[in-house]
Amino acid sequence: MQTRLDFYSADPAIMKVLIGVENQLAKGSIDILTKELVRLRASQINGCAFCLDMHVTDALKAGETQRRLATVSAWRETPFFSDRERAALEWTEALTLVSQNHVPDAVWEAVRPHFTDAELMELTALITSINSWNRFAIAFRKMPA
């Protein structure tokens, strides 16, 4: 595969907005490992090789273990994730697959006890952001370095 378009240079103003969202998310209260798990799970669902490569690397740098990274796609079947992480992963799946399930009440009820209102906004923005990045990278065939 070849890259179709360098989206950073094609419209720097749009990229500045997306990077601005990332900068705001970096200031949030959700811990870095949970953020990287969320980014990985959405990128797995979307099949974004560039983002998977980037966020596995980022997660390892942040102290994530190989074992958890290897099993994030099967998080329901492992004992390696906290209840809060499981809630974040479930919210990630529901929002990433929103056209299929429209975020069922059961998912909301599972997620709600683990996050404050502000954290739910942050988590939702994080999921929205990684889904946007996935779509840019997939559409324009951004290749892992």
mmCIF file of C-alpha atoms in Angstrom, residues 17-82:
data_model
loop_
_atom_site.group_PDB
_atom_site.id
_atom_site.type_symbol
_atom_site.label_atom_id
_atom_site.label_comp_id
_atom_site.label_asym_id
_atom_site.label_seq_id
_atom_site.Cartn_x
_atom_site.Cartn_y
_atom_site.Cartn_z
ATOM 1 C CA VAL A 17 -7.779 21.465 15.651
ATOM 2 C CA LEU A 18 -7.297 17.705 16.107
ATOM 3 C CA ILE A 19 -3.951 18.241 17.816
ATOM 4 C CA GLY A 20 -5.623 20.838 20.049
ATOM 5 C CA VAL A 21 -8.108 18.195 21.191
ATOM 6 C CA GLU A 22 -5.195 15.856 21.975
ATOM 7 C CA ASN A 23 -3.448 18.601 23.950
ATOM 8 C CA GLN A 24 -6.603 19.161 25.998
ATOM 9 C CA LEU A 25 -6.992 15.413 26.600
ATOM 10 C CA ALA A 26 -3.394 15.258 27.847
ATOM 11 C CA LYS A 27 -4.410 17.643 30.653
ATOM 12 C CA GLY A 28 -7.305 15.427 31.746
ATOM 13 C CA SER A 29 -7.641 13.282 34.835
ATOM 14 C CA ILE A 30 -7.868 9.853 33.191
ATOM 15 C CA ASP A 31 -4.559 8.028 33.609
ATOM 16 C CA ILE A 32 -2.287 7.503 30.626
ATOM 17 C CA LEU A 33 -2.524 3.698 30.615
ATOM 18 C CA THR A 34 -6.325 3.789 30.443
ATOM 19 C CA LYS A 35 -6.095 6.344 27.641
ATOM 20 C CA GLU A 36 -3.737 4.122 25.677
ATOM 21 C CA LEU A 37 -5.939 1.052 26.207
ATOM 22 C CA VAL A 38 -8.893 3.029 24.845
ATOM 23 C CA ARG A 39 -6.877 4.206 21.833
ATOM 24 C CA LEU A 40 -5.728 0.654 21.162
ATOM 25 C CA ARG A 41 -9.172 -0.883 21.429
ATOM 26 C CA ALA A 42 -10.771 1.622 19.057
ATOM 27 C CA SER A 43 -7.868 1.229 16.631
ATOM 28 C CA GLN A 44 -8.234 -2.560 16.753
ATOM 29 C CA ILE A 45 -11.930 -2.337 15.949
ATOM 30 C CA ASN A 46 -11.254 0.095 13.113
ATOM 31 C CA GLY A 47 -8.242 -1.822 11.798
ATOM 32 C CA CYS A 48 -5.883 1.163 11.879
ATOM 33 C CA ALA A 49 -2.324 -0.180 11.586
ATOM 34 C CA PHE A 50 -0.705 3.236 11.956
ATOM 35 C CA CYS A 51 -2.546 4.028 15.196
ATOM 36 C CA LEU A 52 -2.043 0.524 16.599
ATOM 37 C CA ASP A 53 1.691 0.794 16.029
ATOM 38 C CA MET A 54 1.846 4.265 17.561
ATOM 39 C CA HIS A 55 -0.230 3.507 20.627
ATOM 40 C CA VAL A 56 1.413 0.171 21.435
ATOM 41 C CA THR A 57 4.709 2.054 21.426
ATOM 42 C CA ASP A 58 3.253 4.866 23.558
ATOM 43 C CA ALA A 59 1.697 2.401 25.998
ATOM 44 C CA LEU A 60 4.968 0.538 26.455
ATOM 45 C CA LYS A 61 6.788 3.826 27.082
ATOM 46 C CA ALA A 62 4.151 4.693 29.692
ATOM 47 C CA GLY A 63 4.755 1.401 31.524
ATOM 48 C CA GLU A 64 2.091 -0.878 30.087
ATOM 49 C CA THR A 65 2.868 -4.601 30.052
ATOM 50 C CA GLN A 66 3.147 -6.818 26.997
ATOM 51 C CA ARG A 67 0.669 -9.214 28.557
ATOM 52 C CA ARG A 68 -2.110 -6.632 28.828
ATOM 53 C CA LEU A 69 -1.371 -5.242 25.374
ATOM 54 C CA ALA A 70 -1.578 -8.731 23.900
ATOM 55 C CA THR A 71 -4.999 -9.304 25.447
ATOM 56 C CA VAL A 72 -6.731 -5.943 25.117
ATOM 57 C CA SER A 73 -8.864 -7.274 22.256
ATOM 58 C CA ALA A 74 -10.075 -10.026 24.599
ATOM 59 C CA TRP A 75 -10.378 -7.876 27.720
ATOM 60 C CA ARG A 76 -13.631 -9.531 28.814
ATOM 61 C CA GLU A 77 -11.921 -12.935 29.008
ATOM 62 C CA THR A 78 -8.891 -11.904 31.070
ATOM 63 C CA PRO A 79 -8.327 -10.940 34.703
ATOM 64 C CA PHE A 80 -5.729 -8.296 33.766
ATOM 65 C CA PHE A 81 -7.895 -5.169 33.700
ATOM 66 C CA SER A 82 -9.456 -3.175 36.539
#
